């Protein structure tokens, strides 16, 4: 039996989906524990691309039990549409369960996300506008509406009306926008209740039973360490606990249950949305990485900001998450760059530092200290044995391991499920 967690070590989009898909092959249960439809996890199987947002990636493997845990905020419009799309591609949806404790994203959350971003002006965070921040705010303010409320119409109606009393005032008076109609929302959401009611359950019972039976469980991280509400580059973060610790809160297991934590990274760094990014290459190099790596958002289609790999960040992520193995992607992409730079430390006030400052002013002032590596001309996308990798690629990987203080177990050399090297 093993309980595994897959998390992102950078600013998201590291290619978690690919490893979750691979590790899901040996799992019995796959659980999403945080975030919502801000996530976009790409998996390519036999040339067919799947972009999963809310539904655990394990769904692509027949017979796996998939769980959307209590830590996730659920937009039922997105969820039902995603279910339909996957069913259309022949994916079996019968083993999908949803926590009755998970909070709902309501239409006013999406509207407020958009309005708040507009009001921030130049200081906007660059959110996905999926209602994530406002939904988690309501959860912590204890105004949120949960999946279990969908199953009790009178409770749901009462909560929607109570929320709208305040929300509509904010939307119309503070932002000058049109108020929401309670009846319309209730009718729409009762439709989702009907569509989802068989799947809404106490998922902790299901997860604990699987643990007791010695089954393999995989926790699917969304977002990443640098987007984590506590440990990321606040306020340019998401509103959930994306780190491995989030599993305990977002799925209802104790920390002693976790056996392995896989930290996924790219051989470079990317970021969507605003905020400091020390190794960013806002130049031809960044453009080249974007084009070679296909760095455009899965959810919003936005071009991703690109730069060199920052091992200060990977080491930080290793500590915060208790990473046991690294899984690195896009080794095929980075090799094509000629000379590759790797950030070893930051220079701050004339001194090398090895930590991520909490203050964004300080973080923005950090100047990367780089080491240089030679790229490789060979096409490595067909390589499946570590020994066959070019010497320059091995040198680069070894140095990443040294600086991060964690061993690499998987190396991605392409988008396909099969394009992975397992380091024995
Ligand atoms: P996630 O959110 O962490 O699951 O990552 P995304 O799916 O948003 O973004 C990762 C992108 O990189 C996707 O387009 C993947 O298909 C692609 N990808 C993942 N691993 C590799 C790799 O090793 N090489 C290449 N070229 N592309 C990869
Ligand atoms: P996956 O799981 C990359 C970013 C947004 C924005 C910030 C806040 O695919 O790695 P939010 O809508 O969450 O309030 O936006 O977080 N962001 C992501 N960036 N990958 C993601 O998920 C992200 N989810 C949120 O771009 O900067
Ligand atoms: Mg993504």
JSON list of C-alpha atoms in Angstrom, two decimals, residues 32-36 68-74 99-106 108-109 112 116 131-149 159 163 167 203-204 229 239-242 245-252:
[
{"chain": "A", "resi": 32, "resn": "UNK", "atom": "CA", "xyz": [-8.34, 16.15, -5.83]},
{"chain": "A", "resi": 33, "resn": "UNK", "atom": "CA", "xyz": [-7.95, 18.08, -2.58]},
{"chain": "A", "resi": 34, "resn": "UNK", "atom": "CA", "xyz": [-7.68, 21.79, -3.39]},
{"chain": "A", "resi": 35, "resn": "UNK", "atom": "CA", "xyz": [-8.39, 24.55, -5.89]},
{"chain": "A", "resi": 36, "resn": "UNK", "atom": "CA", "xyz": [-11.17, 24.45, -8.42]},
{"chain": "A", "resi": 68, "resn": "UNK", "atom": "CA", "xyz": [-13.35, 15.56, -5.48]},
{"chain": "A", "resi": 69, "resn": "UNK", "atom": "CA", "xyz": [-12.46, 16.31, -1.87]},
{"chain": "A", "resi": 70, "resn": "UNK", "atom": "CA", "xyz": [-13.85, 18.82, 0.61]},
{"chain": "A", "resi": 71, "resn": "UNK", "atom": "CA", "xyz": [-10.95, 21.24, 0.00]},
{"chain": "A", "resi": 72, "resn": "UNK", "atom": "CA", "xyz": [-12.02, 21.86, -3.59]},
{"chain": "A", "resi": 73, "resn": "UNK", "atom": "CA", "xyz": [-14.41, 24.68, -4.53]},
{"chain": "A", "resi": 74, "resn": "UNK", "atom": "CA", "xyz": [-16.82, 23.35, -7.12]},
{"chain": "A", "resi": 99, "resn": "UNK", "atom": "CA", "xyz": [-17.45, 15.48, -1.02]},
{"chain": "A", "resi": 100, "resn": "UNK", "atom": "CA", "xyz": [-20.62, 16.70, 0.65]},
{"chain": "A", "resi": 101, "resn": "UNK", "atom": "CA", "xyz": [-18.40, 19.17, 2.54]},
{"chain": "A", "resi": 102, "resn": "UNK", "atom": "CA", "xyz": [-16.96, 20.83, -0.58]},
{"chain": "A", "resi": 103, "resn": "UNK", "atom": "CA", "xyz": [-18.02, 24.43, -1.13]},
{"chain": "A", "resi": 104, "resn": "UNK", "atom": "CA", "xyz": [-19.90, 25.63, -4.18]},
{"chain": "A", "resi": 105, "resn": "UNK", "atom": "CA", "xyz": [-18.83, 28.36, -6.55]},
{"chain": "A", "resi": 106, "resn": "UNK", "atom": "CA", "xyz": [-21.89, 30.52, -7.13]},
{"chain": "A", "resi": 108, "resn": "UNK", "atom": "CA", "xyz": [-21.92, 35.89, -7.79]},
{"chain": "A", "resi": 109, "resn": "UNK", "atom": "CA", "xyz": [-18.44, 34.52, -6.94]},
{"chain": "A", "resi": 112, "resn": "UNK", "atom": "CA", "xyz": [-17.10, 39.34, -7.91]},
{"chain": "A", "resi": 116, "resn": "UNK", "atom": "CA", "xyz": [-12.53, 42.82, -7.84]},
{"chain": "A", "resi": 131, "resn": "UNK", "atom": "CA", "xyz": [-14.68, 32.71, -8.79]},
{"chain": "A", "resi": 132, "resn": "UNK", "atom": "CA", "xyz": [-12.00, 30.95, -6.73]},
{"chain": "A", "resi": 133, "resn": "UNK", "atom": "CA", "xyz": [-11.00, 33.81, -4.37]},
{"chain": "A", "resi": 134, "resn": "UNK", "atom": "CA", "xyz": [-14.57, 34.90, -3.54]},
{"chain": "A", "resi": 135, "resn": "UNK", "atom": "CA", "xyz": [-15.68, 31.28, -2.95]},
{"chain": "A", "resi": 136, "resn": "UNK", "atom": "CA", "xyz": [-12.83, 30.57, -0.51]},
{"chain": "A", "resi": 137, "resn": "UNK", "atom": "CA", "xyz": [-13.46, 33.96, 1.14]},
{"chain": "A", "resi": 138, "resn": "UNK", "atom": "CA", "xyz": [-17.05, 32.92, 1.79]},
{"chain": "A", "resi": 139, "resn": "UNK", "atom": "CA", "xyz": [-15.86, 29.60, 3.17]},
{"chain": "A", "resi": 140, "resn": "UNK", "atom": "CA", "xyz": [-13.57, 31.23, 5.74]},
{"chain": "A", "resi": 141, "resn": "UNK", "atom": "CA", "xyz": [-16.18, 33.90, 6.48]},
{"chain": "A", "resi": 142, "resn": "UNK", "atom": "CA", "xyz": [-18.61, 31.01, 7.11]},
{"chain": "A", "resi": 143, "resn": "UNK", "atom": "CA", "xyz": [-21.05, 32.26, 4.49]},
{"chain": "A", "resi": 144, "resn": "UNK", "atom": "CA", "xyz": [-20.25, 29.56, 1.94]},
{"chain": "A", "resi": 145, "resn": "UNK", "atom": "CA", "xyz": [-22.77, 27.08, 0.55]},
{"chain": "A", "resi": 146, "resn": "UNK", "atom": "CA", "xyz": [-21.74, 23.42, 0.46]},
{"chain": "A", "resi": 147, "resn": "UNK", "atom": "CA", "xyz": [-22.54, 20.44, -1.73]},
{"chain": "A", "resi": 148, "resn": "UNK", "atom": "CA", "xyz": [-24.65, 18.94, 1.09]},
{"chain": "A", "resi": 149, "resn": "UNK", "atom": "CA", "xyz": [-26.84, 22.06, 0.98]},
{"chain": "A", "resi": 159, "resn": "UNK", "atom": "CA", "xyz": [-28.55, 30.37, 2.17]},
{"chain": "A", "resi": 163, "resn": "UNK", "atom": "CA", "xyz": [-26.00, 35.64, 0.68]},
{"chain": "A", "resi": 167, "resn": "UNK", "atom": "CA", "xyz": [-23.74, 40.32, -2.26]},
{"chain": "A", "resi": 203, "resn": "UNK", "atom": "CA", "xyz": [-15.84, 11.00, 0.86]},
{"chain": "A", "resi": 204, "resn": "UNK", "atom": "CA", "xyz": [-13.75, 10.70, 4.04]},
{"chain": "A", "resi": 229, "resn": "UNK", "atom": "CA", "xyz": [-2.04, 30.91, -0.02]},
{"chain": "A", "resi": 239, "resn": "UNK", "atom": "CA", "xyz": [-6.78, 31.10, -2.34]},
{"chain": "A", "resi": 240, "resn": "UNK", "atom": "CA", "xyz": [-6.19, 27.49, -1.35]},
{"chain": "A", "resi": 241, "resn": "UNK", "atom": "CA", "xyz": [-3.56, 25.26, 0.30]},
{"chain": "A", "resi": 242, "resn": "UNK", "atom": "CA", "xyz": [-1.88, 23.83, -2.77]},
{"chain": "A", "resi": 245, "resn": "UNK", "atom": "CA", "xyz": [-0.12, 19.72, 3.77]},
{"chain": "A", "resi": 246, "resn": "UNK", "atom": "CA", "xyz": [-3.32, 20.72, 1.99]},
{"chain": "A", "resi": 247, "resn": "UNK", "atom": "CA", "xyz": [-4.08, 17.02, 1.50]},
{"chain": "A", "resi": 248, "resn": "UNK", "atom": "CA", "xyz": [-4.83, 16.58, 5.20]},
{"chain": "A", "resi": 249, "resn": "UNK", "atom": "CA", "xyz": [-7.25, 19.50, 5.30]},
{"chain": "A", "resi": 250, "resn": "UNK", "atom": "CA", "xyz": [-8.67, 19.08, 1.81]},
{"chain": "A", "resi": 251, "resn": "UNK", "atom": "CA", "xyz": [-9.36, 15.35, 1.96]},
{"chain": "A", "resi": 252, "resn": "UNK", "atom": "CA", "xyz": [-9.53, 14.49, 5.66]}
]
